[in-house]
Amino acid sequence: MDHSKSTKKPMTSRELAALIGVSQSAVSRAFTPGSSIARDLRERILMQAREYGYQPNAIASMLTKRRTNIVGIVVSDMRNPFYPALIEKLTQALQRAGLQSLLFNVTPGAEIEKQLVAIHTYNVDAVVVIASTMLNSRMLTRITEGRKAVLLNRIGHEDIASVCCDNALGARLLVDHLYEAGHRRIGHVAGMTSSGIGMLRYSAFTSRLAELGMRLTRTVSHEAFSYEAGWDSALDLLADEPDAIFFTSDILALGGIDALRTDPRGAGVGVVGFDDIPMAAWPNYSLTTYRQPVSAIAETTTRLLTEDGPTTPKLYSLPGELVIRASSAPRITGAE
Amino acid sequence: MDHSKSTKKPMTSRELAALIGVSQSAVSRAFTPGSSIARDLRERILMQAREYGYQPNAIASMLTKRRTNIVGIVVSDMRNPFYPALIEKLTQALQRAGLQSLLFNVTPGAEIEKQLVAIHTYNVDAVVVIASTMLNSRMLTRITEGRKAVLLNRIGHEDIASVCCDNALGARLLVDHLYEAGHRRIGHVAGMTSSGIGMLRYSAFTSRLAELGMRLTRTVSHEAFSYEAGWDSALDLLADEPDAIFFTSDILALGGIDALRTDPRGAGVGVVGFDDIPMAAWPNYSLTTYRQPVSAIAETTTRLLTEDGPTTPKLYSLPGELVIRASSAPRITGAE
DNA sequence: TCTGATTCTGCATCCGGATGCACATTTCTG
DNA sequence: CAGAAATGTGCATCCGGATGCAGAATCAGA
C-alpha cells in the first residue's frame, strides 16, 4: 500500500541547510537577490539546491514579504474575441515579468460582490480590470484600493490608471478614410451605451464627421458588443440608406456585414469596425478597422504594474493602426 | 504627506481577538467550518469580524493548511475560439466551488520548462491542462505529479484523468448525417496530426465511413487548428472533387467554407465541423457540427478536482449534441 | 448532589521563509 | 601591525493562521 503520490513533501530550507551545513538564513539569502551573502556561499547553496531539488516555497515567502507576485485579472466579456487575444498577450507579458495571472471571471448572474472578495483574500499585488461594464464605479474602487491597478478599455476613473489605444485618433482616421472612399452619409452602431470607450469613440467620430461636413444618419445600439447586436443594428440603420456604417467594435461589424448581405439595400454599404480581431482579416469579411496595439497595451500595463511606487492614475493612450481592407471599398457613385 | 494608500494594513486575527476579548484560536476556528467551537461564539466573532472588516489572510492559511485552493490552468492555444469559451465556463465553475484559476499561458517561443516551474512554486492544488500539443508527455508528468490533474481535449495518458466530449460518437453522428444528406465521397481535414483528440475523431470517422460504404477521398493537414489551415486544406481537397468535407474542428471548417466559396468546384460541397464555436451559428457559415458539452465538461472537471482522494485516471467521455445547420445541406444530385 | 462524559476554549507551537541584530571575519588604512 | 571599516554569518524572532493538547465549563446520569 503505497500512497506516496500525495505524501511526497517538498524539502524545506531548514532541511537543505542541515544537509549542507549552513544556517537556514543562508539558504533563504541565497535565493533572495541583493541580500547580504558571499558570492561563493550563494553559489554553493544554489548548486546543492538544484542537486537536492529544493525550491523555496512561494507561499511562505508571500507571507513574509507581503508580496504575492500575482495579478488579478478581472474580466467579464470573454465572448468578444478581442478580449481573449488581449488576455493572452497580457498574461504572457506578465509572465515574462515574473508575475502570474489569477483570473476572475465576473458573471452577470451571481453575486458579484462575493466573487470580488477573493481578490482581497488572495492578496493579489495588482488588479487589471478589462472593460467590465458589469462593475460599477464603487465596486471598482473597492477592488483596486490599496493596490496597483490598471483599467483596460475602460475610462473615466480619475484615480486609477487606464491603458487604451488612442480611441479618438482611431475614430478620426476611420472617418477620414470613409470620406476619402466617397462615403458621406454615415450610420453609427454603438455597443453598450454605458461603455465609456464606446462613447469616446462616438464623440470623436461625430466631431470628425462634422469637421468634414459629413452626415450622421443615425446611431443605434442594442446594448451589447456582440455579433447579434451588430446584425440587428445594421438592419435598423438600413432604413436611413447610409453610404457606410461605423461599428464601434469589430464583433458588431461582422454581424453587420452579414446582415447587410441579407438585404438588397445593404449592397455597397461600406463598413468599418474597431479593434482588428482575427476574424476581421478573414477574406469573407475583409473588414477595414483600427488595430488596437495589443502588445503595446500588454507591455505598458506590465510596466505600470512593475514600476516602484503607486501607479500614476493617468490615461495612457497608445497609437493603433488603421487597417484598410475591402469592407470600406470606395463608393460606386451612381445616380444619387 | 499622507501615503496611507499603501500603508493600510489589514487587521489580523490576533488584533480582532484582542478587540473582542477572545483568543486568536477562537477567531481562527470561527472561520474554519467544522472546527470545534460553540455556535454562539462563532456567530459573535463572525459578526464582529464583519463589523471591523476583518478577513482571514488566505496566504497564511495556505501555509498552514498546505492547500491553496488554486487551480493552475495550462493553455497554449487561445487562438481557437473554442478554448476561451471553455476557459470561461471552467473558471466560473471553479469559482462556484471556491477555487481560483491561475492561468499559465504556454507560449511556443520561450523556455517552456521555466514557465512551468511556477506551477510548482505556487503550490497549486490542481492542474488542468487544455489541449496543449506544446507540452510533451514528460513535461505533463512533471507538472501533474503529486497533485490532482485533469486533461481537457487531450488523451492518451494512462495516469491522468481526462475529460472530453464523446469524440467517437460525434464523429460517427456527423458521418451518419452526411450519409443521409446524400454525400458519399468525403474529404477529411485534420488539424495537427500530433493531436490525440484529432486522431481519435479521425479513426471514428474513417471506421464509420467504411461501415456505411462511403469513401474517404483524402485526408490533409496543415498542422494547425486555424482558419488559415482550414482554408489551405480545403483547397487541397478540391482536386479530389469530394461531396463533402469533414473538418476536425470548427475553426478549420470556417476557413474551409470561405475557401470553397472562392472556387467554382467548391459549390455544393458539404461541410461539417466539430466543437460548435459561436461563429458556427453565424448565418454566414451555418456550420453543421457536433456541439461539445462545455458546461458539462467544466462541471465534471470541477467535480473531479474537488473530490476527496486522488483523481481516478480514467477517460470521462461526455455526450455532446449534433447540431445540424445549412452547411451540410442535402446534396443536389445532378449528373454524376 | 456527585461523578463521568462532552463540549469548548486558550495556550503553545508549528507552517516555511525573511530579516534585524549582534558577533565573527576579512579587508583596509595609516 | 594596530585599529577602523566593510563584509558575511547565524541566532532569534516574526509573518498570520491552524491545530494538538490540556484544562475549564457544561451537561447527563445515578
XYZ file of C-alpha atoms (C1' of nucleotides) in Angstrom:
732
model
C 0.000 0.000 0.000
C 1.875 2.958 -1.204
C 0.214 6.318 -1.351
C 3.384 8.237 -1.839
C 1.913 10.380 -4.571
C 0.372 12.722 -2.047
C 2.980 12.088 0.622
C 5.859 13.434 -1.388
C 6.539 16.563 0.585
C 8.972 19.061 -0.806
C 12.109 19.840 1.138
C 12.325 22.950 3.266
C 15.065 25.487 3.575
C 15.938 24.165 7.029
C 16.327 20.646 5.719
C 18.580 21.770 2.934
C 20.525 23.931 5.351
C 21.078 20.982 7.669
C 22.133 18.787 4.766
C 24.839 21.112 3.574
C 25.816 22.508 6.935
C 24.774 26.131 6.768
C 22.090 28.092 8.509
C 18.538 28.373 7.244
C 19.077 32.089 6.821
C 21.901 31.432 4.433
C 19.650 29.312 2.244
C 16.997 31.971 2.302
C 19.504 34.652 1.391
C 20.930 32.571 -1.398
C 17.554 32.741 -3.070
C 16.973 36.406 -2.324
C 18.650 38.599 -4.907
C 20.521 41.506 -3.406
C 20.731 40.084 0.072
C 23.925 40.126 2.026
C 25.679 36.858 1.285
C 29.096 35.926 -0.060
C 29.110 35.101 -3.724
C 30.687 31.677 -3.329
C 28.417 30.620 -0.498
C 25.394 31.570 -2.537
C 26.624 29.588 -5.472
C 27.364 26.570 -3.363
C 23.881 26.682 -1.879
C 22.179 27.168 -5.208
C 24.102 24.261 -6.623
C 23.182 21.985 -3.758
C 19.616 23.151 -4.005
C 19.467 22.115 -7.619
C 21.093 18.872 -6.617
C 18.516 18.051 -3.982
C 15.643 19.543 -5.912
C 14.937 22.200 -3.350
C 12.773 25.135 -4.307
C 11.693 27.851 -1.945
C 8.042 27.689 -1.037
C 6.421 30.715 -2.636
C 3.564 30.715 -0.173
C 5.814 31.131 2.820
C 7.684 33.857 1.082
C 4.461 35.635 0.199
C 3.597 35.662 3.850
C 6.765 37.347 4.989
C 7.365 39.542 2.000
C 3.766 40.671 1.811
C 4.032 40.271 -1.878
C 2.345 37.606 -3.967
C 3.560 38.462 -7.446
C 0.062 37.703 -8.551
C -2.016 39.990 -10.690
C -5.767 39.632 -10.581
C -7.354 39.950 -13.986
C -10.996 40.851 -13.790
C -12.905 40.163 -16.947
C -16.500 39.617 -17.834
C -16.817 39.619 -21.602
C -14.900 36.676 -22.969
C -17.410 36.446 -25.794
C -15.850 39.274 -27.706
C -12.829 37.670 -29.367
C -10.816 40.799 -28.754
C -10.530 40.048 -25.078
C -9.110 36.548 -25.224
C -6.458 37.913 -27.531
C -5.735 40.722 -25.115
C -5.654 38.406 -22.132
C -3.287 36.089 -23.894
C -0.826 38.852 -24.645
C -1.223 40.296 -21.187
C -0.589 37.083 -19.299
C 2.412 36.448 -21.462
C 3.849 39.861 -20.787
C 3.179 39.473 -17.077
C 4.756 36.048 -17.033
C 7.854 37.484 -18.611
C 7.986 39.953 -15.738
C 7.643 37.145 -13.228
C 4.003 37.771 -12.431
C 1.224 35.233 -12.507
C -2.334 35.917 -13.526
C -5.263 34.996 -11.375
C -8.354 35.111 -13.496
C -11.555 36.499 -12.048
C -14.448 35.864 -14.301
C -17.235 38.170 -13.347
C -20.526 36.648 -14.340
C -23.785 38.525 -14.547
C -25.962 36.174 -12.588
C -24.045 35.502 -9.394
C -23.447 37.942 -6.590
C -20.583 39.918 -7.970
C -19.636 41.339 -4.618
C -18.963 37.903 -3.302
C -16.784 36.998 -6.230
C -14.683 40.051 -5.635
C -13.957 39.238 -2.016
C -11.489 36.691 -3.304
C -9.398 39.466 -4.777
C -8.811 40.733 -1.298
C -8.272 37.439 0.431
C -5.808 36.265 -2.176
C -3.800 39.401 -1.619
C -3.092 39.990 -5.254
C -0.464 42.673 -5.704
C -2.286 44.328 -8.529
C -5.535 44.276 -10.408
C -6.220 44.663 -14.087
C -9.818 45.295 -14.924
C -10.771 44.635 -18.504
C -13.760 46.580 -19.798
C -16.373 45.059 -17.495
C -19.317 47.362 -17.690
C -20.599 44.916 -15.143
C -18.633 46.554 -12.377
C -19.806 49.890 -11.227
C -17.542 52.600 -10.017
C -17.950 51.728 -6.373
C -17.014 48.094 -6.872
C -14.065 49.219 -8.900
C -12.860 51.348 -6.045
C -13.310 48.516 -3.611
C -11.207 46.060 -5.526
C -8.492 48.463 -6.560
C -7.983 50.380 -3.352
C -4.713 49.791 -1.643
C -3.078 48.109 -4.600
C -1.756 48.839 -8.004
C -4.447 48.853 -10.621
C -4.848 49.353 -14.329
C -8.002 49.597 -16.337
C -8.018 48.305 -19.875
C -10.593 49.542 -22.322
C -12.279 51.474 -19.628
C -12.016 55.141 -18.824
C -13.427 57.837 -16.661
C -11.893 56.968 -13.320
C -9.793 59.805 -12.062
C -7.864 57.805 -9.534
C -6.984 54.682 -11.489
C -4.512 54.346 -14.328
C -6.062 53.467 -17.628
C -4.407 51.999 -20.703
C -6.146 52.225 -24.041
C -5.450 52.565 -27.672
C -5.929 56.072 -28.974
C -9.637 55.729 -29.483
C -10.202 59.253 -30.658
C -7.430 59.040 -33.213
C -8.740 55.719 -34.434
C -12.240 57.036 -34.859
C -10.959 60.081 -36.739
C -8.786 58.034 -39.058
C -11.675 55.767 -39.857
C -13.888 58.720 -40.665
C -11.174 60.262 -42.812
C -10.870 57.020 -44.645
C -14.604 56.768 -45.235
C -14.536 60.308 -46.531
C -11.785 59.543 -48.989
C -13.651 56.478 -50.133
C -16.512 58.725 -51.059
C -18.924 57.882 -48.289
C -20.896 60.826 -46.938
C -23.937 59.587 -45.076
C -22.678 57.521 -42.188
C -24.594 55.408 -39.740
C -23.261 54.563 -36.308
C -23.612 51.426 -34.263
C -22.793 51.725 -30.590
C -22.185 48.676 -28.460
C -23.343 49.346 -24.968
C -24.141 52.945 -24.325
C -22.774 52.535 -20.831
C -19.293 51.939 -22.218
C -17.047 54.930 -21.734
C -14.763 53.780 -24.507
C -17.701 53.432 -26.821
C -18.842 56.945 -26.049
C -15.339 58.275 -26.523
C -15.146 56.727 -29.950
C -18.575 58.044 -30.703
C -17.796 61.629 -29.846
C -14.538 61.604 -31.801
C -16.447 60.056 -34.667
C -19.214 62.647 -34.722
C -16.926 65.620 -34.303
C -14.731 64.491 -37.163
C -17.826 63.841 -39.213
C -18.892 67.415 -38.607
C -15.471 68.786 -39.459
C -15.625 67.095 -42.812
C -19.179 68.117 -43.434
C -20.397 64.549 -43.465
C -23.685 63.466 -42.119
C -24.537 61.114 -39.269
C -27.715 59.413 -40.337
C -28.431 57.834 -37.000
C -26.848 55.993 -34.127
C -28.321 52.811 -32.798
C -27.444 50.430 -30.045
C -28.718 47.068 -28.969
C -26.801 47.292 -25.709
C -24.286 44.566 -26.345
C -20.941 44.092 -28.005
C -21.962 41.053 -29.944
C -22.430 39.707 -33.422
C -26.179 39.597 -32.919
C -26.348 43.188 -31.726
C -24.367 44.230 -34.785
C -26.706 42.323 -37.022
C -29.822 43.895 -35.590
C -28.324 47.368 -35.531
C -27.266 47.202 -39.157
C -30.748 46.243 -40.243
C -32.137 49.117 -38.201
C -29.873 51.537 -39.959
C -30.721 50.389 -43.459
C -33.899 52.438 -43.374
C -31.750 55.572 -43.473
C -29.913 54.426 -46.591
C -26.436 55.176 -45.265
C -23.393 55.132 -47.518
C -21.437 53.445 -44.796
C -21.726 52.308 -41.205
C -19.245 52.858 -38.406
C -19.372 49.991 -35.919
C -17.771 50.749 -32.640
C -16.240 47.306 -32.425
C -15.315 44.591 -34.890
C -17.586 41.947 -33.488
C -20.518 44.255 -34.128
C -19.243 44.947 -37.607
C -19.086 41.273 -38.508
C -22.704 40.829 -37.585
C -23.444 43.966 -39.531
C -21.717 42.749 -42.674
C -23.615 39.501 -42.626
C -26.883 41.314 -42.008
C -26.303 43.741 -44.852
C -25.883 40.809 -47.184
C -29.380 39.654 -46.440
C -30.917 42.857 -47.716
C -30.600 44.288 -51.218
C -30.306 47.762 -49.769
C -27.199 46.591 -47.981
C -25.226 46.173 -51.191
C -22.441 48.690 -51.478
C -22.775 49.941 -47.937
C -19.284 50.472 -46.546
C -18.397 49.080 -43.156
C -15.668 49.897 -40.710
C -15.019 48.362 -37.316
C -12.650 48.884 -34.442
C -10.155 46.517 -32.729
C -8.902 44.291 -35.534
C -9.845 40.915 -34.182
C -8.554 37.912 -36.144
C -11.845 37.445 -37.968
C -11.621 40.921 -39.425
C -8.860 39.654 -41.669
C -10.846 36.697 -42.943
C -11.424 37.138 -46.654
C -15.118 36.698 -46.180
C -15.261 39.840 -44.091
C -12.159 41.822 -45.048
C -13.083 44.399 -42.502
C -11.491 47.818 -42.509
C -10.717 48.629 -38.917
C -8.430 50.338 -36.458
C -6.000 47.865 -34.990
C -5.524 48.061 -31.268
C -1.864 47.793 -30.290
C -2.456 44.752 -28.153
C 1.183 44.019 -27.486
C 1.930 47.603 -26.561
C -1.074 47.644 -24.260
C 0.132 44.483 -22.576
C 3.660 45.833 -22.243
C 2.551 49.172 -20.906
C 0.288 47.553 -18.387
C 3.064 45.277 -17.242
C 5.416 48.205 -16.940
C 2.964 50.169 -14.850
C 2.434 47.228 -12.560
C 6.106 46.508 -12.069
C 7.225 50.075 -11.513
C 8.028 51.124 -7.992
C 5.630 53.370 -6.205
C 1.954 53.839 -6.808
C 0.628 53.789 -10.327
C 0.053 57.231 -11.744
C -3.653 57.487 -12.377
C -3.461 58.917 -15.836
C -4.735 57.753 -19.154
C -2.110 56.041 -21.249
C -3.264 56.315 -24.806
C -1.350 54.215 -27.313
C -1.484 54.676 -31.051
C -3.008 51.875 -33.070
C -3.005 51.408 -36.766
C -5.549 51.919 -39.499
C -6.037 48.683 -41.405
C -7.736 49.167 -44.731
C -9.495 46.214 -46.227
C -12.260 45.638 -48.702
C -15.279 46.336 -46.492
C -14.850 50.059 -46.952
C -14.184 49.959 -50.668
C -14.710 53.247 -52.463
C -18.311 54.013 -53.064
C -19.532 53.424 -56.567
C -21.223 56.719 -57.342
C -24.240 56.172 -59.492
C -27.468 58.117 -59.586
C -27.706 59.845 -56.227
C 2.061 63.998 3.320
C -0.183 61.036 3.507
C 0.761 57.844 1.783
C -1.851 55.803 3.500
C -2.900 54.030 0.338
C -0.120 51.510 0.696
C 0.016 51.729 4.483
C -3.482 50.485 5.068
C -2.680 47.111 6.511
C -5.498 44.685 7.023
C -6.275 43.559 10.527
C -5.042 40.222 11.811
C -6.851 37.538 13.705
C -4.895 38.424 16.830
C -5.949 42.047 16.619
C -9.568 41.138 16.226
C -9.265 38.627 19.044
C -7.847 41.273 21.346
C -10.556 43.719 20.371
C -13.392 41.423 21.251
C -11.698 39.624 24.092
C -11.287 36.093 22.829
C -8.266 34.079 21.859
C -6.742 34.111 18.411
C -7.589 30.439 18.098
C -11.232 31.223 18.569
C -11.150 33.658 15.689
C -9.386 31.147 13.521
C -11.902 28.474 14.390
C -14.807 30.782 13.759
C -13.691 30.940 10.160
C -12.925 27.266 9.829
C -16.055 25.278 9.026
C -16.389 22.159 11.065
C -13.958 23.159 13.752
C -14.746 22.748 17.398
C -16.353 25.969 18.511
C -19.628 26.876 20.173
C -22.259 28.117 17.783
C -22.901 31.388 19.566
C -19.237 32.236 19.994
C -18.662 31.664 16.314
C -21.551 33.883 15.414
C -20.402 36.622 17.728
C -16.929 36.517 16.224
C -18.178 36.482 12.662
C -20.401 39.428 13.385
C -17.607 41.433 14.938
C -15.354 40.458 12.062
C -17.812 41.895 9.592
C -18.075 44.945 11.811
C -14.345 45.589 11.867
C -13.817 44.446 8.309
C -11.594 41.564 9.272
C -10.926 38.867 6.726
C -8.588 35.964 7.261
C -5.417 36.203 5.269
C -5.576 33.457 2.691
C -1.823 33.332 2.294
C -1.241 32.474 5.922
C -3.894 29.848 5.792
C -2.380 28.346 2.671
C 0.848 27.968 4.549
C -0.614 26.011 7.424
C -3.297 24.126 5.579
C -0.987 23.208 2.728
C -3.833 23.998 0.448
C -4.066 26.953 -1.890
C -7.468 26.433 -3.436
C -5.853 27.486 -6.658
C -6.101 25.545 -9.870
C -3.460 26.064 -12.495
C -4.874 26.197 -15.977
C -2.298 25.453 -18.610
C -3.273 26.571 -22.043
C -1.449 27.376 -25.206
C -3.969 27.812 -27.964
C -6.143 30.805 -27.160
C -6.470 31.468 -30.865
C -9.067 28.804 -31.347
C -12.284 30.419 -30.088
C -13.359 27.159 -28.554
C -10.826 27.492 -25.788
C -11.735 30.916 -24.457
C -15.296 29.687 -24.226
C -14.161 26.582 -22.382
C -11.916 28.543 -20.062
C -14.712 30.932 -19.245
C -17.061 28.143 -18.271
C -14.339 26.352 -16.393
C -13.236 29.312 -14.308
C -16.826 30.031 -13.487
C -17.485 26.506 -12.357
C -14.299 26.517 -10.319
C -15.173 29.834 -8.736
C -18.508 28.446 -7.701
C -16.609 25.667 -5.956
C -14.403 28.193 -4.200
C -11.379 27.668 -6.402
C -9.421 30.323 -8.203
C -7.765 29.899 -11.559
C -4.166 30.731 -12.135
C -3.631 30.990 -15.855
C -0.456 29.617 -17.363
C -0.113 30.628 -20.919
C 2.393 28.380 -22.558
C 3.993 30.159 -25.443
C 5.957 28.464 -28.179
C 8.975 30.725 -28.164
C 10.034 30.921 -24.539
C 11.585 28.159 -22.498
C 8.523 26.207 -21.556
C 10.267 24.397 -18.755
C 10.933 27.642 -16.989
C 7.336 28.742 -17.274
C 6.205 25.543 -15.676
C 8.383 25.925 -12.615
C 5.873 28.489 -11.402
C 3.242 25.784 -11.169
C 5.349 24.121 -8.551
C 6.384 27.170 -6.628
C 2.854 28.499 -6.446
C 1.745 25.221 -4.954
C -1.413 24.998 -6.955
C -3.666 22.253 -5.656
C -4.569 21.008 -9.069
C -3.720 21.415 -12.702
C -5.951 21.472 -15.727
C -4.145 21.108 -18.995
C -6.067 22.196 -22.027
C -5.064 20.557 -25.283
C -1.531 21.949 -25.472
C 0.218 19.846 -28.010
C 3.074 22.058 -26.953
C 3.668 20.025 -23.829
C 5.151 16.640 -24.304
C 4.356 13.704 -22.132
C 7.335 14.202 -19.884
C 6.501 17.811 -19.123
C 2.955 16.778 -18.443
C 4.119 14.285 -15.889
C 6.342 16.859 -14.267
C 3.622 19.386 -13.739
C 0.901 16.973 -12.719
C 2.801 14.707 -10.380
C 1.825 14.942 -6.782
C -1.342 16.863 -7.387
C -4.769 16.453 -8.825
C -4.850 16.851 -12.548
C -7.291 16.778 -15.400
C -6.619 16.911 -19.086
C -9.129 18.585 -21.335
C -9.204 17.758 -25.011
C -6.187 15.640 -24.621
C -5.946 11.893 -24.306
C -3.525 9.059 -24.181
C -2.085 9.480 -20.711
C -2.731 6.401 -18.646
C -2.131 8.015 -15.300
C -4.029 11.288 -15.634
C -7.769 11.808 -15.691
C -9.067 13.122 -18.960
C -12.377 14.816 -19.664
C -13.629 15.055 -23.225
C -16.768 15.080 -25.186
C -17.551 11.766 -26.809
C -15.376 12.352 -29.810
C -16.008 9.000 -31.427
C -19.749 9.362 -31.100
C -19.598 12.851 -32.514
C -17.585 11.772 -35.497
C -19.948 8.892 -36.176
C -23.054 11.057 -35.917
C -21.549 13.548 -38.315
C -20.755 10.813 -40.803
C -24.248 9.374 -40.453
C -25.640 12.787 -41.096
C -23.515 13.271 -44.198
C -24.659 9.905 -45.426
C -28.303 10.786 -45.005
C -27.713 14.060 -46.782
C -26.554 12.080 -49.754
C -22.846 12.721 -49.543
C -20.637 9.753 -50.388
C -17.143 10.927 -51.229
C -15.820 12.595 -48.115
C -12.613 14.508 -47.612
C -11.004 14.925 -44.248
C -9.113 17.838 -42.775
C -7.010 17.103 -39.732
C -5.719 19.852 -37.514
C -2.416 18.868 -36.056
C -1.575 15.255 -36.623
C 0.045 15.218 -33.205
C -3.303 15.784 -31.554
C -4.647 12.666 -29.902
C -8.158 14.003 -29.988
C -7.817 14.745 -33.657
C -6.657 11.240 -34.350
C -9.451 9.787 -32.269
C -12.015 11.681 -34.286
C -10.268 10.622 -37.426
C -10.355 6.945 -36.662
C -14.002 7.018 -35.623
C -14.701 8.952 -38.773
C -12.970 6.517 -41.109
C -14.376 3.425 -39.495
C -17.910 4.748 -39.699
C -17.246 5.765 -43.266
C -16.231 2.201 -44.035
C -19.261 0.758 -42.277
C -21.527 2.815 -44.470
C -19.590 2.057 -47.581
C -18.631 5.649 -48.095
C -15.341 6.737 -49.453
C -12.582 8.802 -47.888
C -11.086 10.747 -50.732
C -8.106 12.010 -48.842
C -7.016 13.432 -45.545
C -4.889 16.535 -45.380
C -3.368 18.568 -42.622
C -1.572 21.851 -42.453
C -0.529 21.155 -38.878
C -2.574 23.803 -37.172
C -6.052 24.292 -35.781
C -6.628 27.569 -37.510
C -8.768 29.306 -40.049
C -5.843 29.544 -42.427
C -5.032 25.868 -42.152
C -8.661 25.055 -42.880
C -8.605 27.314 -45.893
C -5.498 25.749 -47.371
C -6.636 22.231 -46.617
C -10.000 22.741 -48.279
C -8.371 23.968 -51.442
C -6.062 20.970 -51.393
C -9.006 18.637 -51.191
C -10.912 20.209 -54.057
C -8.769 18.325 -56.527
C -10.471 15.124 -55.400
C -13.929 16.505 -56.016
C -15.388 15.442 -52.687
C -19.111 15.590 -51.985
C -18.384 16.873 -48.527
C -15.523 17.609 -46.185
C -15.198 16.647 -42.548
C -13.161 19.234 -40.642
C -11.894 18.025 -37.328
C -12.632 21.365 -35.706
C -14.929 24.290 -36.389
C -12.243 26.860 -36.802
C -10.809 24.788 -39.634
C -14.255 24.406 -41.147
C -14.852 28.143 -41.217
C -11.679 28.657 -43.188
C -12.735 25.796 -45.395
C -16.149 27.268 -46.112
C -14.666 30.575 -47.117
C -12.068 28.875 -49.283
C -14.651 26.725 -51.046
C -16.505 29.878 -51.982
C -13.515 31.118 -53.916
C -13.541 28.167 -56.244
C -16.363 27.115 -58.542
C -15.675 23.472 -57.733
C -16.444 24.309 -54.118
C -20.095 24.958 -54.804
C -22.347 22.372 -53.254
C -19.596 20.740 -51.237
C -20.980 19.902 -47.807
C -19.060 20.866 -44.723
C -19.169 19.662 -41.160
C -17.074 20.787 -38.225
C -16.626 19.836 -34.605
C -16.975 21.884 -31.371
C -19.765 24.336 -32.121
C -17.976 27.575 -31.526
C -20.143 30.713 -31.574
C -19.208 31.532 -35.154
C -20.590 28.239 -36.359
C -24.046 29.612 -35.709
C -23.472 32.766 -37.699
C -25.805 32.773 -40.661
C -22.922 33.340 -42.990
C -21.450 29.991 -42.022
C -24.359 27.977 -40.627
C -21.998 25.188 -39.872
C -23.240 21.731 -39.085
C -21.193 20.487 -36.201
C -21.031 18.421 -33.060
C -21.510 20.578 -30.028
C -19.145 19.964 -27.181
C -20.901 19.935 -23.822
C -18.789 22.761 -22.472
C -20.748 23.237 -19.275
C -20.759 19.552 -18.501
C -17.033 19.397 -19.150
C -16.477 22.283 -16.786
C -18.693 20.742 -14.124
C -17.136 17.332 -14.402
C -13.667 18.773 -14.195
C -14.613 20.770 -11.139
C -16.135 17.726 -9.529
C -13.035 15.649 -10.143
C -10.853 18.341 -8.659
C -12.966 18.828 -5.566
C -13.482 15.167 -4.764
C -11.519 13.717 -1.916
C -8.692 11.395 -2.703
C -6.653 11.187 -5.846
C -8.304 11.669 -9.188
C -9.115 8.439 -10.939
C -7.056 8.446 -14.103
C -9.770 7.371 -16.451
C -11.293 8.952 -19.501
C -14.529 10.763 -18.803
C -16.349 10.934 -22.088
C -19.380 13.203 -22.139
C -22.039 13.165 -24.827
C -22.337 16.243 -26.983
C -25.022 17.104 -29.441
C -25.291 17.024 -33.188
C -26.194 20.469 -34.473
C -27.484 20.439 -37.996
C -27.267 23.624 -39.973
C -27.141 24.594 -43.595
C -23.504 23.815 -44.387
C -24.290 20.153 -44.792
C -27.446 20.622 -46.833
C -28.537 17.565 -48.786
C -26.560 17.045 -51.894
C -28.271 18.080 -55.079
C -27.814 15.027 -57.193
C -27.254 16.011 -60.788
C -25.112 14.380 -63.446
C -22.578 12.316 -61.524
C -25.539 16.298 44.713
C -21.544 13.980 42.881
C -19.135 11.668 39.045
C -18.176 10.811 34.287
C -18.882 12.163 29.559
C -18.990 16.011 26.356
C -18.204 20.176 24.520
C -15.381 24.438 24.472
C -11.608 27.412 24.970
C -6.972 29.054 25.290
C -2.058 28.079 25.344
C 1.760 26.919 22.907
C 3.728 25.597 18.904
C 4.146 24.956 14.070
C 3.913 26.030 8.799
C 8.494 27.668 5.672
C 10.951 31.743 4.862
C 12.547 36.644 5.728
C 15.161 39.762 8.301
C 17.097 42.903 12.299
C 20.730 42.449 15.125
C 24.957 41.032 17.143
C 29.007 38.840 16.525
C 32.788 36.723 13.571
C 35.812 37.505 9.627
C 38.068 39.726 6.341
C 39.833 43.904 4.197
C 41.618 48.436 4.502
C 44.053 52.370 6.181
C 47.648 54.842 8.282
C 50.816 45.791 12.729
C 47.006 48.016 15.371
C 42.596 49.653 14.746
C 38.722 51.015 11.842
C 35.611 49.777 8.282
C 33.382 46.517 5.423
C 31.512 42.251 4.727
C 29.355 37.808 5.934
C 27.008 34.576 9.022
C 23.897 32.652 12.450
C 20.518 33.358 16.104
C 16.163 34.568 17.256
C 12.023 36.242 16.032
C 8.328 37.431 13.083
C 4.631 36.961 9.160
C -0.838 35.440 10.155
C -3.347 31.352 10.940
C -4.038 26.334 12.154
C -4.193 22.795 15.449
C -2.850 19.173 19.259
C -3.373 19.123 23.858
C -4.836 20.083 28.459
C -7.757 22.165 31.392
C -12.373 24.631 32.053
C -17.164 24.602 31.612
C -21.473 22.412 30.667
C -24.439 18.552 30.709
C -26.213 13.963 31.841
C -26.935 10.133 34.625
C -27.401 7.922 39.106
